[in-house]
Amino acid sequence: MSPTPAPPLTASPPAAPPAAPRPRWLTTPAGTAVTAAALALLLAASTLPAIGLGTALVPPAETLRYLWAALTGGSIASDEVTRYQIIWNIRTPRVLLAALVGAGLGAVGVAVQALVRNPLADPYILGVSSGASVGAVTVGVLGALAALGPYAVSAGAFAGALAATLLVHLISRSAAGTTPLRLVLTGVALSFGFQAIMSVIVYLVPGNEATSTVLFWTMGGFGAATWGSLPAVAALVLAGLAVLHTLARRLDATALGDETAASLGVDTERLRRVLFLVTALMTGAMVAVSGAIGFVGLVVPHVVRILVGAAHRRVLTVAPLAGAVLMVWVDLASRTVAAPRELPLGVLTALIGVPVFLLLMRRRGYLFGGR
């Protein structure tokens, strides 16, 4: 009797690395409060070195003294005026703007992913950044809005961002309302259209002014930060954060589907319109002063969900703080790694975001909201 042949050997697929267990207390209100407090302290502690470090190194004690003199109207020695100007008029508004934009991108990323029900969505998926770039380049090349002085290009970028948002909203509407899929497809299509317009402008306009403007808006940076540009951005970002917090429970309901949300009393069509408007205003304001900074609004929401769970109230509490801390340190790195030259922020956020995103894909038990 011949021996029974052994079954063929098949290689089992490699298992994904096991995910580290998340402490349950992190998903409680107390755990979220502790996480938010820790990030707030880290943000406060990061501000001083971010202001003092750079091509011109200013020790922490002197940095504090200059900040105190600026806030209280104190006096400084005549030989310290240059360093005082660097600390107060250049770096302080830059660091504050970095924190604002980081917080806004973290929150808008959460909202947009809920709006289009796509875990790969980021604040720029609806064509806002491409529209802003067209507006900025057009104003810079044609000299429009000259009455606004140094804020003309930012105003043009903001107008372009809002125009792109309005186009996406109008084109994506149908008799059945605005669906997440139509929003995404319309935004992606118009992004390519705006990029084509930018290419034509760069090609036809002599000189490199248009090219440098396009590069700034596509790679991002805070080099143009001033005290004058902070109030408008701060007002829109902080107001948007407050509105998003009030919508947190409704966002939880929409994550279960339109029918389930409707059974819970949520008007999903109206919610999408509000989300669309809030995220458009926030993103337009941020792009107008910093350009498009990739991966922050995409990766930060997923990392925060791993820490504190998927409930939007918790995520919208922690994500802005995490985004602010990340952006302050990325901006500091952009100014110091290759000093005296400055690296584009988009390069550094991509270098951080790509490996983090790949690690998230390999993480067992977290497949971007699905299984």
Coordinates of N, CA, C and O in Angstrom, one line a residue, residues 154-304:
S154 N -2.1 87.0 -0.7 CA -2.9 86.2 0.2 C -4.4 86.3 0.0 O -5.2 85.4 0.0
A155 N -4.8 87.6 -0.3 CA -6.3 87.8 -0.5 C -6.7 87.1 -1.8 O -7.8 86.5 -1.9
G156 N -5.8 87.2 -2.8 CA -6.1 86.5 -4.1 C -6.2 85.0 -3.9 O -7.0 84.3 -4.5
A157 N -5.3 84.4 -3.0 CA -5.3 83.0 -2.7 C -6.6 82.6 -2.0 O -7.2 81.6 -2.3
F158 N -7.0 83.4 -1.1 CA -8.3 83.2 -0.4 C -9.5 83.2 -1.3 O -10.4 82.4 -1.3
A159 N -9.5 84.2 -2.2 CA -10.6 84.3 -3.2 C -10.6 83.1 -4.1 O -11.6 82.6 -4.4
G160 N -9.4 82.7 -4.5 CA -9.3 81.5 -5.4 C -9.8 80.3 -4.7 O -10.5 79.4 -5.3
A161 N -9.5 80.1 -3.4 CA -9.9 79.0 -2.7 C -11.4 78.9 -2.6 O -12.0 77.9 -2.7
L162 N -12.0 80.1 -2.3 CA -13.5 80.1 -2.1 C -14.2 79.9 -3.5 O -15.2 79.2 -3.5
A163 N -13.6 80.4 -4.5 CA -14.2 80.2 -5.9 C -14.1 78.7 -6.2 O -15.1 78.2 -6.8
A164 N -13.0 78.1 -5.9 CA -12.9 76.6 -6.2 C -13.9 75.9 -5.4 O -14.6 74.9 -5.9
T165 N -14.1 76.2 -4.1 CA -15.1 75.6 -3.3 C -16.5 75.7 -3.8 O -17.3 74.8 -3.8
L166 N -16.8 76.9 -4.2 CA -18.1 77.2 -4.8 C -18.4 76.4 -6.0 O -19.5 75.8 -6.2
L167 N -17.4 76.3 -6.9 CA -17.5 75.5 -8.1 C -17.8 74.0 -7.8 O -18.6 73.4 -8.4
V168 N -17.0 73.5 -6.9 CA -17.1 72.1 -6.5 C -18.5 71.9 -5.9 O -19.2 70.9 -6.3
H169 N -19.0 72.8 -5.1 CA -20.4 72.6 -4.5 C -21.4 72.6 -5.6 O -22.4 71.8 -5.6
L170 N -21.3 73.6 -6.6 CA -22.4 73.7 -7.6 C -22.4 72.5 -8.5 O -23.4 72.0 -8.9
I171 N -21.2 72.1 -8.9 CA -21.1 71.0 -9.9 C -21.5 69.7 -9.3 O -22.0 68.8 -10.0
S172 N -21.2 69.5 -8.0 CA -21.4 68.2 -7.4 C -22.9 68.0 -7.0 O -23.3 66.9 -6.7
R173 N -23.7 69.1 -7.1 CA -25.1 69.0 -6.7 C -25.9 68.2 -7.7 O -25.6 68.3 -8.9
S174 N -26.9 67.5 -7.3 CA -27.8 66.7 -8.2 C -29.2 66.8 -7.6 O -29.4 67.3 -6.5
A175 N -30.1 66.2 -8.3 CA -31.5 66.2 -7.8 C -31.6 65.4 -6.5 O -32.5 65.7 -5.7
A176 N -30.7 64.5 -6.3 CA -30.7 63.7 -5.0 C -29.9 64.3 -3.9 O -29.8 63.8 -2.8
G177 N -29.4 65.5 -4.2 CA -28.5 66.2 -3.2 C -27.1 66.0 -3.5 O -26.7 65.6 -4.6
T178 N -26.2 66.3 -2.5 CA -24.8 66.2 -2.7 C -24.3 65.0 -2.0 O -24.4 64.8 -0.8
T179 N -23.7 64.0 -2.7 CA -23.3 62.8 -2.2 C -21.8 62.9 -1.9 O -21.1 63.6 -2.6
P180 N -21.2 62.1 -1.0 CA -19.8 62.2 -0.7 C -19.0 61.8 -2.0 O -17.9 62.4 -2.3
L181 N -19.4 60.8 -2.7 CA -18.7 60.4 -3.9 C -18.6 61.5 -5.0 O -17.5 61.7 -5.6
R182 N -19.7 62.1 -5.2 CA -19.7 63.2 -6.2 C -18.8 64.4 -5.7 O -18.1 65.0 -6.6
L183 N -18.8 64.7 -4.4 CA -17.9 65.7 -3.9 C -16.4 65.4 -4.2 O -15.7 66.2 -4.7
V184 N -16.0 64.1 -3.9 CA -14.6 63.7 -4.1 C -14.3 63.8 -5.6 O -13.2 64.3 -6.0
L185 N -15.1 63.2 -6.5 CA -14.8 63.1 -7.9 C -14.8 64.5 -8.5 O -13.9 64.9 -9.3
T186 N -15.7 65.4 -8.1 CA -15.7 66.8 -8.6 C -14.4 67.5 -8.1 O -13.8 68.2 -8.9
G187 N -14.1 67.4 -6.8 CA -12.9 68.0 -6.3 C -11.6 67.6 -7.0 O -10.8 68.4 -7.4
V188 N -11.5 66.3 -7.2 CA -10.3 65.8 -7.9 C -10.2 66.3 -9.3 O -9.2 66.7 -9.8
A189 N -11.3 66.3 -10.0 CA -11.4 66.7 -11.4 C -11.0 68.2 -11.5 O -10.2 68.6 -12.4
L190 N -11.6 69.0 -10.7 CA -11.3 70.5 -10.7 C -9.9 70.8 -10.3 O -9.3 71.7 -10.8
S191 N -9.3 69.9 -9.4 CA -7.9 70.1 -9.0 C -7.0 70.0 -10.3 O -6.1 70.8 -10.4
F192 N -7.3 69.0 -11.1 CA -6.5 68.9 -12.3 C -6.7 70.1 -13.2 O -5.7 70.5 -13.9
G193 N -7.9 70.6 -13.3 CA -8.2 71.7 -14.1 C -7.4 73.0 -13.7 O -6.8 73.7 -14.5
F194 N -7.4 73.2 -12.4 CA -6.7 74.4 -11.8 C -5.2 74.2 -12.0 O -4.5 75.2 -12.3
Q195 N -4.7 73.0 -11.9 CA -3.3 72.8 -12.1 C -2.9 73.1 -13.5 O -1.8 73.6 -13.8
A196 N -3.8 72.7 -14.5 CA -3.5 73.1 -15.9 C -3.5 74.6 -16.1 O -2.6 75.1 -16.8
I197 N -4.4 75.3 -15.4 CA -4.4 76.8 -15.6 C -3.1 77.3 -15.0 O -2.5 78.2 -15.6
M198 N -2.6 76.8 -13.9 CA -1.4 77.3 -13.3 C -0.2 77.0 -14.3 O 0.7 77.9 -14.5
S199 N -0.2 75.8 -14.9 CA 0.9 75.5 -15.9 C 0.9 76.5 -17.0 O 1.9 76.9 -17.5
V200 N -0.3 76.8 -17.5 CA -0.4 77.8 -18.6 C 0.2 79.2 -18.2 O 0.9 79.8 -18.9
I201 N -0.2 79.6 -17.0 CA 0.3 80.9 -16.5 C 1.8 80.9 -16.4 O 2.5 81.8 -16.8
V202 N 2.3 79.8 -15.8 CA 3.8 79.8 -15.7 C 4.5 79.7 -17.0 O 5.5 80.3 -17.2
Y203 N 3.8 79.0 -18.0 CA 4.5 78.9 -19.3 C 4.4 80.2 -20.1 O 5.4 80.6 -20.8
L204 N 3.3 81.0 -20.0 CA 3.2 82.2 -20.8 C 3.8 83.4 -20.2 O 4.2 84.3 -20.9
V205 N 3.9 83.5 -18.8 CA 4.4 84.7 -18.2 C 5.9 84.7 -18.2 O 6.5 83.7 -17.7
P206 N 6.6 85.7 -18.7 CA 8.0 85.7 -18.7 C 8.6 85.9 -17.3 O 7.9 86.4 -16.4
G207 N 9.8 85.4 -17.1 CA 10.4 85.5 -15.7 C 10.0 84.4 -14.9 O 9.2 83.5 -15.2
N208 N 10.5 84.4 -13.6 CA 10.2 83.3 -12.7 C 9.3 83.7 -11.5 O 9.2 82.9 -10.6
E209 N 8.6 84.8 -11.6 CA 7.8 85.3 -10.5 C 6.6 84.3 -10.3 O 6.3 83.9 -9.2
A210 N 6.0 83.9 -11.4 CA 4.8 83.0 -11.3 C 5.3 81.7 -10.8 O 4.6 81.0 -10.0
T211 N 6.5 81.2 -11.3 CA 7.0 79.9 -10.9 C 7.3 79.9 -9.4 O 6.9 78.9 -8.7
S212 N 7.9 80.9 -8.9 CA 8.2 80.9 -7.4 C 6.9 80.9 -6.6 O 6.8 80.3 -5.6
T213 N 5.9 81.7 -7.1 CA 4.6 81.7 -6.4 C 4.0 80.4 -6.3 O 3.4 79.9 -5.3
V214 N 4.0 79.7 -7.5 CA 3.4 78.4 -7.5 C 4.1 77.4 -6.6 O 3.5 76.6 -5.9
L215 N 5.4 77.4 -6.6 CA 6.2 76.6 -5.8 C 5.9 76.8 -4.3 O 5.7 75.9 -3.5
F216 N 5.7 78.1 -3.9 CA 5.4 78.4 -2.5 C 4.0 77.8 -2.1 O 3.9 77.1 -1.1
W217 N 3.1 78.0 -3.0 CA 1.7 77.5 -2.7 C 1.5 76.0 -2.7 O 0.6 75.5 -2.1
T218 N 2.4 75.3 -3.5 CA 2.3 73.9 -3.6 C 3.1 73.2 -2.5 O 2.8 72.0 -2.2
M219 N 4.1 73.8 -2.0 CA 5.0 73.2 -1.0 C 4.8 73.8 0.4 O 5.1 73.1 1.4
G220 N 4.3 75.0 0.6 CA 4.0 75.5 1.9 C 5.1 76.1 2.6 O 6.3 75.8 2.4
G221 N 4.8 77.1 3.5 CA 5.8 77.7 4.3 C 5.2 78.9 5.0 O 4.2 79.4 4.7
F222 N 5.9 79.3 6.1 CA 5.5 80.4 7.0 C 6.4 81.6 6.9 O 6.4 82.4 7.8
G223 N 7.2 81.6 5.9 CA 8.2 82.7 5.8 C 7.5 84.1 5.7 O 8.2 85.1 6.0
A224 N 6.3 84.2 5.2 CA 5.7 85.4 5.0 C 4.8 85.8 6.2 O 4.0 86.8 6.1
A225 N 4.9 85.1 7.3 CA 4.0 85.4 8.5 C 4.3 86.8 9.0 O 5.5 87.2 9.2
T226 N 3.3 87.5 9.3 CA 3.4 88.8 10.0 C 2.3 88.9 11.0 O 1.3 88.2 11.0
W227 N 2.4 89.9 11.9 CA 1.4 90.1 12.9 C 0.1 90.5 12.2 O -1.0 90.2 12.7
G228 N 0.2 91.2 11.1 CA -1.0 91.6 10.4 C -1.8 90.5 9.8 O -3.0 90.6 9.6
S229 N -1.1 89.4 9.5 CA -1.8 88.2 8.9 C -2.5 87.3 9.9 O -3.2 86.4 9.5
L230 N -2.1 87.4 11.2 CA -2.6 86.5 12.2 C -4.1 86.7 12.5 O -4.8 85.6 12.7
P231 N -4.6 87.9 12.8 CA -6.0 88.0 13.3 C -7.0 87.3 12.5 O -7.9 86.6 13.0
A232 N -7.0 87.5 11.1 CA -8.1 86.9 10.3 C -8.0 85.4 10.3 O -9.0 84.7 10.4
V233 N -6.8 84.8 10.2 CA -6.6 83.4 10.3 C -7.0 82.8 11.6 O -7.7 81.8 11.7
A234 N -6.6 83.5 12.7 CA -7.0 83.0 14.0 C -8.5 83.0 14.2 O -9.1 82.1 14.8
A235 N -9.2 84.1 13.7 CA -10.6 84.2 13.9 C -11.3 83.0 13.2 O -12.2 82.4 13.7
L236 N -10.9 82.8 11.9 CA -11.6 81.8 11.1 C -11.3 80.4 11.7 O -12.2 79.5 11.7
V237 N -10.0 80.1 12.0 CA -9.7 78.8 12.5 C -10.3 78.5 13.8 O -10.9 77.4 14.0
L238 N -10.3 79.4 14.8 CA -10.8 79.2 16.1 C -12.4 79.1 16.0 O -13.0 78.2 16.7
A239 N -13.0 79.9 15.2 CA -14.4 79.8 15.1 C -14.8 78.5 14.4 O -15.8 77.8 14.8
G240 N -14.0 78.1 13.4 CA -14.3 76.8 12.8 C -14.2 75.6 13.8 O -15.0 74.7 13.8
L241 N -13.1 75.7 14.6 CA -13.0 74.6 15.6 C -14.2 74.5 16.6 O -14.6 73.4 16.9
A242 N -14.7 75.7 16.9 CA -15.8 75.7 17.8 C -17.1 75.1 17.2 O -17.8 74.3 17.8
V243 N -17.3 75.5 15.9 CA -18.4 74.9 15.2 C -18.3 73.4 15.0 O -19.3 72.7 15.2
L244 N -17.1 72.9 14.7 CA -16.9 71.5 14.5 C -17.2 70.7 15.8 O -17.7 69.6 15.7
H245 N -16.8 71.3 16.9 CA -17.1 70.6 18.2 C -18.6 70.5 18.4 O -19.0 69.5 19.0
T246 N -19.4 71.5 18.0 CA -20.8 71.4 18.2 C -21.4 70.3 17.3 O -22.5 69.9 17.6
L247 N -20.7 70.0 16.2 CA -21.3 69.0 15.3 C -20.8 67.6 15.6 O -21.1 66.6 14.8
A248 N -20.0 67.4 16.6 CA -19.3 66.1 16.9 C -20.3 64.9 16.9 O -20.1 63.9 16.3
R249 N -21.4 65.1 17.7 CA -22.3 64.0 17.8 C -23.0 63.6 16.5 O -23.3 62.5 16.2
R250 N -23.3 64.6 15.7 CA -23.9 64.4 14.4 C -22.9 63.7 13.5 O -23.3 62.9 12.6
L251 N -21.7 64.0 13.6 CA -20.6 63.3 12.8 C -20.6 61.8 13.2 O -20.4 61.0 12.3
D252 N -20.7 61.6 14.5 CA -20.7 60.1 14.9 C -21.9 59.4 14.2 O -21.8 58.3 13.8
A253 N -23.1 60.1 14.1 CA -24.2 59.5 13.5 C -24.1 59.2 12.0 O -24.4 58.2 11.5
T254 N -23.5 60.2 11.3 CA -23.3 60.0 9.9 C -22.3 59.0 9.5 O -22.4 58.4 8.5
A255 N -21.4 58.7 10.5 CA -20.5 57.6 10.2 C -21.2 56.2 10.1 O -20.6 55.3 9.5
L256 N -22.4 56.1 10.6 CA -23.1 54.9 10.5 C -23.9 54.8 9.3 O -24.6 53.8 9.0
G257 N -23.9 55.8 8.4 CA -24.7 55.8 7.2 C -25.8 56.8 7.2 O -26.3 57.2 8.3
D258 N -26.2 57.3 6.0 CA -27.3 58.3 6.0 C -28.6 57.8 6.5 O -29.3 58.6 7.2
E259 N -29.0 56.6 6.3 CA -30.3 56.1 6.8 C -30.3 56.0 8.3 O -31.3 56.4 8.9
T260 N -29.2 55.5 8.9 CA -29.1 55.4 10.3 C -29.1 56.8 10.9 O -29.8 57.1 11.9
A261 N -28.4 57.7 10.3 CA -28.3 59.1 10.8 C -29.7 59.7 10.8 O -30.1 60.4 11.7
A262 N -30.4 59.5 9.7 CA -31.7 60.1 9.5 C -32.7 59.6 10.6 O -33.5 60.3 11.1
S263 N -32.5 58.3 10.9 CA -33.4 57.7 12.0 C -33.1 58.3 13.3 O -33.9 58.2 14.2
L264 N -31.9 58.8 13.5 CA -31.5 59.4 14.7 C -31.8 60.9 14.7 O -31.4 61.6 15.7
G265 N -32.4 61.4 13.7 CA -32.8 62.8 13.6 C -31.8 63.7 13.0 O -31.9 65.0 13.2
V266 N -30.8 63.2 12.3 CA -29.7 64.1 11.7 C -30.1 64.3 10.3 O -30.3 63.4 9.5
D267 N -30.1 65.6 9.9 CA -30.3 66.0 8.5 C -29.0 66.0 7.8 O -28.2 66.9 7.9
T268 N -28.6 64.9 7.1 CA -27.3 64.7 6.6 C -27.0 65.7 5.5 O -25.9 66.2 5.4
E269 N -28.0 66.0 4.7 CA -27.8 67.0 3.6 C -27.4 68.4 4.2 O -26.4 69.0 3.7
R270 N -28.1 68.8 5.2 CA -27.8 70.1 5.8 C -26.5 70.0 6.5 O -25.7 71.0 6.5
L271 N -26.2 68.9 7.2 CA -24.9 68.8 7.9 C -23.7 68.9 6.9 O -22.7 69.5 7.1
R272 N -23.9 68.2 5.7 CA -22.8 68.3 4.7 C -22.6 69.7 4.2 O -21.5 70.2 4.0
R273 N -23.7 70.5 4.1 CA -23.5 71.9 3.6 C -22.8 72.7 4.7 O -21.9 73.5 4.3
V274 N -23.1 72.5 5.9 CA -22.4 73.2 7.0 C -21.0 72.8 7.0 O -20.1 73.7 7.1
L275 N -20.7 71.5 7.0 CA -19.3 71.1 7.0 C -18.5 71.6 5.8 O -17.4 72.0 5.9
F276 N -19.2 71.6 4.7 CA -18.5 72.1 3.4 C -18.1 73.5 3.6 O -17.0 73.9 3.3
L277 N -19.1 74.3 4.1 CA -18.8 75.8 4.3 C -17.7 76.0 5.3 O -16.7 76.8 5.1
V278 N -17.8 75.4 6.5 CA -16.8 75.6 7.5 C -15.4 75.1 7.1 O -14.4 75.9 7.3
T279 N -15.3 73.9 6.5 CA -14.0 73.4 6.1 C -13.4 74.3 5.0 O -12.2 74.5 4.9
A280 N -14.3 74.8 4.1 CA -13.8 75.6 3.0 C -13.2 76.9 3.5 O -12.1 77.4 3.1
L281 N -13.9 77.6 4.4 CA -13.4 78.9 5.0 C -12.1 78.6 5.8 O -11.2 79.4 5.6
M282 N -12.1 77.6 6.6 CA -10.9 77.3 7.3 C -9.7 77.0 6.4 O -8.6 77.6 6.5
T283 N -9.9 76.1 5.4 CA -8.8 75.7 4.5 C -8.4 76.9 3.7 O -7.2 77.1 3.5
G284 N -9.3 77.7 3.2 CA -9.0 78.8 2.4 C -8.1 79.8 3.1 O -7.2 80.4 2.6
A285 N -8.5 80.1 4.4 CA -7.7 81.0 5.2 C -6.3 80.5 5.5 O -5.3 81.2 5.4
M286 N -6.2 79.2 5.7 CA -4.9 78.6 6.0 C -4.0 78.6 4.8 O -2.8 78.9 4.8
V287 N -4.6 78.2 3.6 CA -3.8 78.1 2.4 C -3.3 79.5 2.0 O -2.2 79.7 1.5
A288 N -4.2 80.5 2.3 CA -3.8 81.9 1.9 C -2.6 82.4 2.5 O -1.9 83.2 2.0
V289 N -2.2 81.9 3.7 CA -1.1 82.4 4.5 C 0.1 81.4 4.5 O 1.2 81.8 4.9
S290 N -0.2 80.1 4.2 CA 0.9 79.1 4.4 C 1.1 78.2 3.1 O 2.0 77.5 3.1
G291 N 0.2 78.3 2.1 CA 0.3 77.4 1.0 C -0.3 76.0 1.4 O -0.9 75.9 2.5
A292 N -0.2 75.1 0.6 CA -0.7 73.7 0.8 C 0.4 72.9 1.5 O 1.4 72.6 0.9
I293 N 0.1 72.4 2.7 CA 1.0 71.6 3.5 C 0.4 70.2 3.6 O -0.6 70.0 4.3
G294 N 1.0 69.3 2.9 CA 0.4 67.9 2.8 C 0.6 67.1 4.0 O 1.5 67.3 4.8
F295 N -0.2 66.0 4.1 CA -0.1 64.9 5.0 C -0.5 65.2 6.5 O -0.9 64.3 7.2
V296 N -0.5 66.5 6.9 CA -0.9 66.8 8.3 C -2.4 66.5 8.5 O -2.8 65.8 9.4
G297 N -3.2 67.0 7.6 CA -4.6 66.7 7.7 C -5.0 65.3 7.3 O -6.2 64.9 7.7
L298 N -4.2 64.6 6.7 CA -4.4 63.2 6.4 C -4.1 62.2 7.5 O -4.8 61.3 7.9
V299 N -2.9 62.4 8.1 CA -2.3 61.4 9.0 C -2.7 61.7 10.4 O -3.0 60.8 11.2
V300 N -2.7 63.0 10.8 CA -3.0 63.3 12.2 C -4.3 62.7 12.7 O -4.4 62.2 13.8
P301 N -5.4 62.9 11.9 CA -6.7 62.3 12.4 C -6.6 60.8 12.7 O -7.2 60.3 13.7
H302 N -5.9 60.0 11.8 CA -5.8 58.6 12.0 C -5.0 58.2 13.3 O -5.3 57.3 14.0
V303 N -3.9 59.0 13.5 CA -3.0 58.7 14.7 C -3.8 59.0 15.9 O -3.8 58.3 16.9
V304 N -4.6 60.1 15.9 CA -5.4 60.5 17.1 C -6.5 59.4 17.3 O -6.8 59.1 18.5

